Amino acid sequence: MAKKQFKSESKRLLELMIGSIYTHREIFLRELISNASDAIDKLVYRGLTDDSVTTAREDFAIEIRADAEARTLTVSDNGIGMTAEELENNLGVIARSGSFKFRREADGKDGEPDIIGQFGVGFYSAFMVASKVTVVSRAFGEETAHVWESEGSDGYTVSDGDRAEPGTDVIMYIKPDTDDEKYGEFLGEYTLHSLVKKYSDYIRHPIYMDVTKSRRVDGEPDADGKSAPSWEDYTEREVVNSRVPLWQRPKSEVTDEQYAEFFKNEFSQEDDPAAVVRVDAEGAVSYRSVLFVPGKAPYDYYTRDYEPGLKLYASGVLIMERCAELLPEHFRFARGVVDSPDLSLNISRELLQHDRQLRVIASSLEKKLRAELLRLLEADREKYDAFWAQFGLQIKYGFLQGYGENRDNLLGLLLFRSAKSDKLITLKEYEETMLADQPFAYYAVGSDAAALRALPQSELVLERGYDILLMTDEIDDFAAQMIGKTGEKELKSVRADDLGLRSEDEKKSAGEKEKASADLLAFVKETLGGRVASVRLSQNLKAAASALTAQGSVTLEMEKYFSSVSRDGAENVKAERVLELNPEHALFAKLGAAYSDDRDRAAKLAEVLCSLAELTAGVGIADAAAFARTAAELI
Ligand code: ADP
């Protein structure tokens, strides 16, 4: 039979995996057990609406069999099974190759890659311990079985096979032992038993194994009529997992390690969770839930491919793999399980999405998650900072969403960089360090914190001893507007004209200067035509000759944001640009002199001053060639 080749990426991956010295190869067993359990869940679910599923609830089982002589280890289930096509599609390509690609680009430099991480855990981990894997599967509803077989990266075959009942056997031909690697231990009862206990104890379906026991046998009586007892071994088929799902166990009985294990196993995660929330609710709707905040955002988190949602069970039966209705948009990173006896089993998936009970659960989970994040913020700042690095942008989007409906709830979770300490701080922490005479709470928006701190306006504010919140996400201008005020103080951009720093005298003299230069400023504006909406003098510029700011509600950063997200709408959102000139700068004096003697030269100077301001503001200049020409002429 001709061998089919794995897709090229899968092939490379398999080679990496098989050849890697991976210390946690033992996790292959939990992966196969989880797949078996999922397959049973699928058939149980099918049985809710399909009378042809005749397996009794208590007969569903997973079985582990080791044959030391044949050196095979088999994991079987009587779940939904796979058709030939499914064997081909599910096992013929590596599901998460997208993740692999991403990681290879992301950390290809650091030598030995984390194979399991790249791989996504799963069926293929069997190749870490097996030189050949045979999968015999019969899909529910089909009369025949099929056999998928592979010795690793050189390809696989699919052929016809036999199986009495629907379900799947995964048969692993365990690799020969080497001096360093004792693969044979995975055929040993003790090892297998403890691996099941360690990784798969809470799996709800029974996991059967042959367990060796000893019993006492009485020997033949001797001359005195006494019998010498002896012991003999026998095996008994036993359920080895304790089966109570983790969320059904008393809170106090579950350790952090068990939660972490559950999280990794159930949601194919590589990292420990950053936070765990347990909810046991009794009331209008009773349910139990365990929620996780992942330690790391999945590679596709901020893309359309990411599917949010919680696993939804009704009295222990999986109803939906990812029920998105249970999570608000701003916490869509959370993973976890909800199990409720109050949900009816026969409810269709569509109807379920609009269930009032789900909304009740969702709203209380939102509060619990929020409380947990606030607790983390208070109790373990380092961990919260790490969380923020992964999901801060999501929280910020949530903060902006719904025109303020989440504002008050999420305000306390926001972090911004302090210009003074260079640490991430909350608005409350900013407030606490405000000085008594501070007129505003200051912030600066741009793409780079160091550049924001170095703005001439920032220098002015910092000189007074006032801190500035440095905001570097593209949506931060909107966030600042949504925040509006912190404590009693208005949030003020350092790019604003009036930073509240000038004394009455300074203001008066500035007003006089502005008046004295009125003709010149009008000339500059006219020369620049539509490029700016207004021209004025600024007291906030230090070394720079000119700067560009905006008046009205659309800032330059917003304009940049809109032109980055939309191609068609870009024209619609434009900032009203203001050219600020520094009256203390030598170029301003030259401009004034040229205005009196040589209007042509004054016009050129005005254009160059405007272009310089545009360049500094990062909005780009419309006609670079003209700028170069004019600048060259002037020099
Ligand atoms: P994952 O389980 O994370 O999706 P795997 O590589 O472990 O990734 O498995 C790929 C797919 O193969 C599964 O999603 C499932 O559809 C199918 N599969 C694996 N094992 C079984 C099984 N024992 N019974 C039925 N289907 C299975």
XYZ file of C-alpha atoms and ligand atoms in Angstrom:
662
model
C 0.000 0.000 0.000
C 1.327 3.417 -0.955
C 2.283 5.603 1.927
C 0.750 9.024 2.131
C 3.010 11.853 3.114
C 2.324 14.228 5.957
C 1.980 17.829 4.881
C 5.507 19.193 4.733
C 5.213 21.270 7.854
C 3.837 18.341 9.818
C 6.714 16.234 8.642
C 9.340 18.629 9.883
C 7.506 18.917 13.136
C 7.366 15.198 13.644
C 11.077 14.917 13.035
C 11.781 17.625 15.570
C 9.504 15.982 18.047
C 10.751 12.444 17.680
C 14.365 13.507 17.811
C 13.997 15.842 20.725
C 15.138 15.096 24.210
C 11.908 15.977 25.851
C 11.789 15.303 29.546
C 8.052 15.352 29.879
C 7.372 12.672 27.330
C 5.164 10.996 29.880
C 2.418 13.477 29.022
C 1.605 11.436 25.895
C -0.652 9.293 28.084
C -2.750 12.159 29.360
C -3.132 13.426 25.775
C -4.469 10.104 24.563
C -6.732 9.711 27.589
C -8.127 13.205 27.050
C -8.825 12.420 23.399
C -10.585 9.225 24.451
C -12.644 11.108 27.020
C -13.587 13.762 24.442
C -14.653 11.023 22.023
C -16.933 9.542 24.701
C -18.352 12.969 25.521
C -19.200 13.416 21.849
C -21.110 10.154 21.727
C -22.921 10.890 24.998
C -23.962 14.214 23.569
C -25.124 12.581 20.364
C -27.182 10.158 22.452
C -29.207 13.026 23.883
C -30.993 13.423 20.578
C -30.256 10.161 18.752
C -31.962 6.967 19.880
C -29.611 4.779 17.902
C -26.938 5.405 20.530
C -27.557 2.357 22.682
C -24.508 2.326 24.928
C -25.672 2.706 28.515
C -24.221 5.681 30.340
C -22.358 3.444 32.791
C -20.786 1.361 30.017
C -18.715 4.160 28.567
C -15.093 3.485 29.412
C -11.467 4.079 28.596
C -9.067 1.183 28.817
C -5.286 1.019 29.098
C -3.558 -2.278 28.233
C 0.152 -2.981 28.308
C 1.667 -6.056 26.698
C 5.267 -6.346 27.829
C 6.110 -9.149 25.406
C 4.734 -7.486 22.316
C 5.988 -4.163 23.748
C 2.682 -2.504 22.947
C 0.625 -0.053 24.954
C -2.996 0.451 23.926
C -5.446 3.177 24.889
C -9.029 2.302 23.909
C -12.356 4.037 24.141
C -15.914 3.271 23.076
C -16.623 6.845 22.032
C -17.651 8.356 18.726
C -14.767 6.918 16.658
C -13.434 8.218 13.356
C -14.322 7.511 9.735
C -11.542 6.890 7.217
C -11.849 10.495 6.203
C -11.616 11.700 9.783
C -8.556 9.555 10.424
C -7.025 11.176 7.411
C -7.994 14.728 8.337
C -7.456 14.564 12.082
C -4.286 12.525 12.183
C -2.832 13.124 8.726
C -2.034 16.756 9.356
C -0.833 18.390 12.466
C -3.629 20.544 13.674
C -1.758 23.411 15.162
C 0.868 23.934 12.510
C -0.162 27.601 12.519
C 1.073 27.839 16.059
C 4.261 26.137 15.035
C 4.938 28.617 12.296
C 4.350 31.522 14.596
C 6.686 30.196 17.231
C 9.387 29.348 14.813
C 9.434 32.946 13.678
C 9.124 34.289 17.180
C 11.899 32.442 18.944
C 13.875 30.642 16.329
C 17.042 32.213 17.645
C 17.209 30.596 21.039
C 18.670 27.285 19.970
C 16.756 24.224 21.138
C 13.080 24.903 20.620
C 10.423 23.869 23.085
C 9.068 21.051 20.997
C 5.939 20.285 22.919
C 5.116 23.952 22.943
C 5.458 24.220 19.193
C 3.651 21.094 18.647
C 0.645 21.888 20.601
C 0.216 18.816 22.675
C -1.947 16.075 21.269
C -2.119 12.765 19.521
C 1.353 13.099 18.009
C 3.004 13.041 21.391
C 2.588 9.265 21.103
C 5.622 9.336 18.808
C 7.780 10.459 21.692
C 7.592 6.952 23.116
C 6.505 4.828 20.160
C 8.315 3.853 16.991
C 5.021 2.945 15.363
C 1.438 3.911 16.114
C -1.608 2.032 14.855
C -5.055 3.542 15.273
C -8.030 1.234 14.773
C -11.249 3.196 14.737
C -14.888 2.597 13.929
C -17.067 5.655 13.698
C -20.469 5.567 15.327
C -23.080 4.721 12.697
C -20.644 2.892 10.408
C -20.403 -0.845 9.864
C -16.687 -1.018 9.142
C -13.541 0.080 10.890
C -10.361 1.625 9.504
C -6.725 1.435 10.440
C -4.358 4.386 10.401
C -0.722 3.498 10.783
C 2.507 5.439 10.868
C 6.115 5.023 11.874
C 6.631 8.738 12.170
C 7.703 11.328 9.721
C 7.978 9.098 6.672
C 4.200 9.044 6.202
C 1.119 7.049 7.083
C -1.333 4.562 5.619
C -5.082 4.141 5.994
C -6.644 0.730 5.325
C -9.745 -1.304 6.179
C -9.925 -2.995 9.539
C -12.103 -4.681 12.107
C -13.673 -3.542 15.325
C -16.753 -4.988 16.972
C -18.083 -1.733 18.409
C -17.741 1.945 17.642
C -14.703 3.467 19.273
C -10.955 3.765 18.918
C -7.824 1.827 19.875
C -4.529 3.652 19.799
C -1.786 1.016 19.776
C 1.729 2.244 20.478
C 4.769 0.121 19.689
C 7.037 1.291 22.458
C 10.595 2.156 21.368
C 13.463 -0.124 22.413
C 15.356 0.968 25.507
C 18.705 2.671 25.065
C 21.427 3.355 27.623
C 19.840 6.700 28.454
C 16.182 6.132 27.762
C 14.140 3.430 29.404
C 10.999 3.564 27.268
C 10.040 0.174 28.684
C 8.844 1.853 31.862
C 5.746 2.921 29.970
C 4.753 -0.727 29.851
C 5.009 -1.051 33.615
C 1.873 -1.149 35.681
C 3.226 1.049 38.428
C 4.303 3.819 36.044
C 1.053 3.745 34.113
C -1.010 3.736 37.272
C 0.795 6.722 38.713
C 0.617 8.633 35.420
C -3.138 8.201 35.360
C -3.359 9.418 38.947
C -1.075 12.344 38.262
C -2.570 13.663 35.043
C -5.987 12.173 34.480
C -7.512 11.498 37.850
C -10.502 13.796 37.358
C -11.404 12.435 33.900
C -15.093 11.726 34.327
C -15.217 8.442 32.471
C -13.760 5.362 34.120
C -10.226 4.429 33.098
C -9.735 0.677 33.419
C -6.435 -1.131 33.885
C -5.379 -4.592 34.907
C -4.035 -4.134 38.397
C -1.828 -6.761 40.040
C -2.907 -7.898 43.494
C -1.753 -10.581 45.875
C -3.844 -12.954 47.802
C -3.093 -15.406 50.510
C -3.419 -19.055 49.709
C -3.255 -21.720 52.341
C -0.800 -24.496 51.563
C -1.231 -28.221 52.234
C -1.411 -29.011 55.958
C 1.832 -30.526 57.298
C 2.224 -33.437 59.727
C 1.055 -31.307 62.634
C -2.014 -30.255 60.732
C -0.752 -26.648 60.317
C -0.762 -25.018 56.934
C 2.004 -22.711 55.687
C 0.373 -19.730 54.061
C 1.798 -18.410 50.816
C 0.948 -15.504 48.477
C 0.006 -15.490 44.900
C -0.412 -12.682 42.433
C -3.491 -12.202 40.338
C -4.786 -9.390 38.195
C -8.041 -7.566 38.430
C -9.586 -5.087 36.038
C -10.076 -1.915 38.039
C -11.048 1.677 37.627
C -7.906 3.634 38.465
C -9.085 7.264 38.297
C -11.216 8.830 40.990
C -13.485 10.402 38.344
C -15.015 13.252 40.282
C -14.521 16.247 38.025
C -12.316 18.850 39.552
C -15.052 21.461 39.727
C -17.254 19.075 41.684
C -14.660 18.604 44.409
C -14.635 20.725 47.541
C -12.476 23.798 46.988
C -10.198 22.926 49.851
C -9.354 19.545 48.367
C -7.934 20.752 45.094
C -4.316 21.875 45.062
C -2.811 24.602 42.874
C -0.880 21.915 41.017
C -4.080 20.059 40.236
C -5.690 23.197 38.880
C -2.631 23.884 36.758
C -2.609 20.315 35.480
C -6.291 20.456 34.677
C -5.859 23.745 32.843
C -3.018 22.442 30.690
C -4.681 19.164 29.986
C -8.161 20.403 29.279
C -7.260 23.456 27.216
C -4.025 22.349 25.545
C -1.957 24.986 27.328
C 1.755 24.994 27.896
C 1.963 27.533 30.698
C 0.484 27.567 34.163
C -2.567 29.779 34.544
C -1.992 33.293 35.913
C -5.132 33.033 38.057
C -7.807 30.519 38.980
C -11.358 31.363 40.053
C -13.688 28.814 41.597
C -17.415 29.512 41.772
C -19.978 27.307 43.497
C -23.269 29.130 43.152
C -26.614 28.149 44.623
C -29.684 30.191 43.888
C -31.932 31.170 41.000
C -29.454 29.301 38.819
C -27.136 26.823 40.482
C -23.837 26.023 38.850
C -20.223 25.277 39.482
C -17.413 26.801 37.572
C -13.676 26.924 37.427
C -12.169 29.783 35.448
C -8.595 30.375 34.364
C -6.738 33.448 33.255
C -4.080 32.028 30.919
C -0.456 32.822 31.659
C 0.124 33.515 27.993
C -2.065 34.821 25.204
C -2.459 32.290 22.406
C -0.607 33.274 19.265
C -3.857 34.076 17.475
C -5.494 35.885 20.387
C -5.699 39.298 18.778
C -6.870 37.888 15.452
C -10.228 36.773 14.136
C -9.183 33.141 14.417
C -9.335 33.115 18.190
C -12.544 31.533 19.453
C -13.542 32.622 22.927
C -15.832 30.693 25.250
C -16.173 28.362 28.212
C -16.878 24.651 28.203
C -20.498 24.219 29.116
C -21.779 21.109 30.855
C -25.323 20.274 31.887
C -25.167 17.896 34.846
C -21.780 16.657 33.756
C -22.573 16.224 30.061
C -20.601 18.414 27.710
C -23.043 20.559 25.741
C -20.777 23.060 24.107
C -17.039 23.216 23.643
C -16.854 27.020 23.519
C -19.853 28.882 24.795
C -18.985 32.497 24.019
C -22.130 33.879 25.658
C -20.687 33.102 29.069
C -17.930 35.680 28.775
C -18.009 39.423 28.219
C -15.849 40.714 25.400
C -13.338 42.263 27.787
C -12.606 38.919 29.480
C -12.700 36.786 26.354
C -9.231 35.469 27.218
C -10.621 33.470 30.145
C -10.918 29.708 29.756
C -12.796 27.306 31.946
C -15.771 25.148 32.651
C -19.349 25.804 33.724
C -21.520 22.921 34.878
C -25.142 23.446 35.830
C -27.930 21.024 36.733
C -30.445 23.732 35.824
C -29.791 23.647 32.111
C -32.017 21.296 30.213
C -30.128 18.662 28.288
C -32.273 18.594 25.205
C -31.983 22.239 24.517
C -30.642 22.938 21.054
C -27.418 24.809 20.664
C -29.092 27.795 19.058
C -31.669 28.124 21.770
C -29.043 27.722 24.397
C -27.296 30.798 23.141
C -30.196 32.894 24.208
C -30.906 31.246 27.461
C -31.687 33.608 30.277
C -29.898 31.307 32.698
C -26.707 31.742 30.735
C -26.936 35.496 31.121
C -27.309 35.161 34.865
C -24.236 32.942 35.006
C -22.276 35.208 32.657
C -22.913 38.273 34.732
C -21.798 36.670 37.952
C -18.685 35.178 36.320
C -17.778 38.626 35.027
C -17.875 40.008 38.569
C -15.817 37.155 39.939
C -13.163 37.515 37.291
C -12.993 41.244 37.825
C -12.631 40.804 41.566
C -9.875 38.255 41.038
C -7.940 40.567 38.741
C -8.246 43.415 41.233
C -7.052 41.071 43.959
C -4.058 40.112 41.843
C -3.305 43.776 41.231
C -3.208 44.395 44.970
C -1.610 41.178 46.119
C 0.883 40.221 43.440
C 1.860 43.124 41.260
C 4.497 41.264 39.334
C 1.962 38.692 38.255
C -0.552 41.372 37.369
C 2.042 43.174 35.254
C 2.670 39.919 33.415
C -1.076 39.533 32.912
C -1.269 43.106 31.668
C 1.482 42.481 29.141
C -0.607 39.654 27.667
C -4.138 40.987 27.917
C -3.918 44.688 28.828
C -4.880 45.725 25.328
C -8.005 43.566 25.576
C -8.995 45.224 28.840
C -8.474 48.601 27.240
C -10.629 47.708 24.265
C -13.282 46.540 26.708
C -12.961 49.795 28.614
C -13.743 51.724 25.438
C -16.507 49.481 24.249
C -20.181 50.176 24.662
C -19.758 53.939 24.998
C -18.808 53.918 28.603
C -20.893 51.090 30.002
C -17.742 49.319 31.196
C -15.902 52.467 32.196
C -16.350 52.372 35.939
C -15.935 48.612 36.144
C -12.646 48.465 34.307
C -11.057 51.793 35.230
C -9.266 50.299 38.220
C -7.672 47.566 36.100
C -5.890 49.939 33.716
C -2.145 50.441 33.846
C -0.081 53.172 32.225
C 3.616 53.882 32.302
C 4.737 56.563 34.698
C 7.234 59.020 33.187
C 8.799 59.502 36.608
C 9.277 55.937 37.770
C 9.124 54.152 34.398
C 6.859 51.600 36.110
C 3.312 50.667 35.191
C 0.896 52.394 37.540
C -2.854 52.613 38.033
C -4.755 55.881 37.859
C -5.195 55.698 41.595
C -1.472 55.439 42.078
C -0.995 58.439 39.817
C -3.461 60.376 41.925
C -1.606 59.477 45.099
C 1.604 61.022 43.798
C -0.003 64.223 42.542
C 1.383 67.399 44.095
C -0.901 69.814 45.903
C -0.466 72.595 43.346
C -0.810 70.339 40.328
C -3.461 71.795 37.988
C -4.078 68.715 35.855
C -3.322 65.017 35.588
C -0.995 64.807 32.594
C -0.693 62.224 29.879
C 1.068 61.875 26.554
C 0.084 59.615 23.668
C 2.496 58.354 21.041
C 4.179 55.229 19.849
C 7.254 55.313 22.043
C 7.591 56.013 25.769
C 11.109 57.425 25.575
C 10.124 59.840 22.819
C 7.079 60.957 24.804
C 9.184 61.636 27.865
C 11.567 63.701 25.746
C 8.870 65.970 24.305
C 9.610 69.606 25.142
C 6.146 69.878 26.705
C 6.864 66.818 28.851
C 10.070 68.380 30.053
C 8.146 71.426 31.212
C 5.672 69.308 33.166
C 8.322 67.052 34.672
C 10.427 70.057 35.714
C 7.550 71.093 37.933
C 7.638 67.712 39.604
C 4.412 66.447 38.047
C 4.234 62.920 36.679
C 2.989 62.067 33.189
C 1.175 58.924 32.100
C 2.908 57.716 28.967
C 0.445 55.974 26.679
C 1.745 53.968 23.769
C -1.180 51.935 22.455
C -2.833 53.299 19.371
C -6.213 53.460 21.067
C -4.878 55.377 24.072
C -6.132 58.754 22.934
C -9.637 57.339 23.101
C -8.868 55.764 26.458
C -7.702 59.134 27.784
C -10.926 60.758 26.628
C -12.979 57.993 28.224
C -11.076 58.414 31.494
C -11.702 62.156 31.399
C -10.888 62.786 35.025
C -8.962 61.063 37.736
C -9.856 62.003 41.251
C -10.809 65.634 40.911
C -8.264 66.411 38.230
C -8.934 66.674 34.550
C -6.704 64.485 32.397
C -4.683 66.791 30.142
C -2.526 65.950 27.170
C 0.925 67.523 27.359
C 0.331 68.570 23.770
C -2.555 70.795 24.836
C -2.072 74.498 24.493
C -2.823 75.397 28.072
C -1.005 73.117 30.465
C -1.928 75.326 33.403
C 1.727 76.013 34.114
C 1.937 79.717 33.378
C 1.517 82.482 35.885
C -0.894 85.348 35.222
C 2.033 87.575 34.222
C 3.382 85.008 31.817
C -0.039 84.596 30.291
C -0.388 88.320 29.858
C 2.958 88.722 28.169
C 2.227 85.727 25.946
C -1.045 87.353 24.934
C 0.779 90.544 24.068
C 3.358 88.733 21.983
C 0.607 86.919 20.140
C -1.067 90.235 19.395
C 2.177 91.787 18.213
C 2.745 88.879 15.844
C -0.843 88.702 14.600
C -0.031 89.861 11.059
C 2.887 87.485 10.752
C 0.823 84.544 12.015
C -1.978 85.372 9.571
C 0.580 85.488 6.763
C 1.950 82.071 7.705
C -1.531 80.588 7.802
C -2.376 82.012 4.419
C 0.877 80.767 2.928
C 0.200 77.245 4.178
C -3.321 77.215 2.788
C -5.230 74.084 3.853
C -2.267 72.444 5.582
C -3.191 73.848 8.987
C -6.361 75.202 10.542
C -4.553 77.701 12.685
C -1.119 79.123 13.538
C -0.128 80.365 16.953
C 2.775 81.026 19.270
C 3.621 78.466 21.890
C 5.319 78.910 25.226
C 5.717 75.181 25.627
C 8.418 74.562 23.059
C 11.981 74.566 24.235
C 14.569 73.507 21.659
C 12.168 72.981 18.770
C 11.322 75.831 16.394
C 7.852 74.549 15.609
C 5.394 71.828 16.526
C 2.169 70.407 15.208
C -0.831 69.876 17.491
C -4.537 69.558 16.996
C -7.526 71.510 18.154
C -10.999 70.063 18.624
C -11.761 66.505 19.646
C -9.761 64.594 17.040
C -6.080 64.360 17.940
C -3.228 63.603 15.580
C -2.886 60.163 17.184
C -6.530 59.416 16.472
C -6.114 60.496 12.885
C -3.170 58.110 12.565
C -5.185 55.339 14.172
C -8.108 55.757 11.802
C -5.937 55.877 8.734
C -4.239 52.668 9.934
C -7.490 50.749 10.415
C -9.564 51.880 7.450
C -8.741 52.494 3.868
C -12.043 54.034 2.831
C -12.949 55.988 5.930
C -9.489 57.500 6.340
C -10.476 60.729 4.656
C -13.366 61.260 7.023
C -11.438 61.512 10.256
C -8.960 64.343 10.125
C -7.506 66.318 12.966
C -7.723 70.097 12.815
C -4.050 70.853 12.704
C -2.436 73.713 14.563
C 1.058 74.921 13.765
C 2.791 76.210 16.878
C 5.812 78.471 16.522
C 8.419 79.009 19.192
C 8.847 82.806 19.584
C 12.155 82.303 21.433
C 13.742 80.363 18.593
C 16.258 81.912 16.154
C 14.221 80.700 13.184
C 11.251 82.699 14.420
C 13.385 85.846 14.439
C 14.515 85.067 10.884
C 10.918 84.548 9.848
C 9.993 87.936 11.322
C 12.867 89.667 9.531
C 12.024 88.038 6.204
C 8.379 89.013 6.647
C 9.477 92.669 6.663
C 12.074 92.521 3.828
C 11.423 89.526 1.630
C 7.967 87.943 1.547
C 9.076 85.215 -0.825
C 11.737 84.045 1.607
C 9.289 84.349 4.514
C 6.880 82.037 2.702
C 9.610 79.457 2.192
C 10.595 79.640 5.856
C 6.957 79.147 6.839
C 6.727 76.056 4.677
C 9.882 74.574 6.112
C 8.749 75.285 9.687
C 5.492 73.502 8.943
C 7.213 70.511 7.338
C 9.593 70.190 10.290
C 6.615 70.180 12.637
C 4.869 67.515 10.546
C 7.973 65.360 10.536
C 8.374 65.620 14.299
C 4.716 64.796 14.866
C 5.112 61.703 12.716
C 2.272 62.503 10.344
C 4.491 62.652 7.276
C 4.833 65.522 4.842
C 2.595 65.714 1.815
C 5.203 66.777 -0.723
C 8.653 65.623 0.367
C 10.313 66.725 -2.889
C 9.036 70.273 -2.508
C 10.258 70.342 1.077
C 13.725 69.174 0.069
C 13.895 71.788 -2.674
C 12.784 74.641 -0.451
C 15.040 73.626 2.426
C 18.023 73.404 0.059
C 17.330 76.852 -1.362
C 17.161 78.353 2.112
C 20.357 76.742 3.291
P -6.764 17.885 19.823
O -7.305 16.760 20.637
O -6.117 18.937 20.649
O -7.749 18.432 18.831
P -5.131 15.806 18.706
O -3.950 15.848 17.781
O -4.915 15.151 20.001
O -5.560 17.313 18.905
O -6.336 15.106 17.974
C -6.787 15.579 16.727
C -8.226 15.184 16.484
O -8.313 13.760 16.246
C -9.168 15.404 17.638
O -9.630 16.735 17.659
C -10.284 14.402 17.355
O -11.193 14.924 16.408
C -9.544 13.251 16.716
N -9.272 12.215 17.704
C -8.132 11.986 18.369
N -8.253 10.927 19.186
C -9.520 10.455 19.047
C -10.284 9.375 19.620
N -9.754 8.569 20.541
N -11.558 9.210 19.195
C -12.106 10.044 18.269
N -11.451 11.061 17.699
C -10.171 11.276 18.077
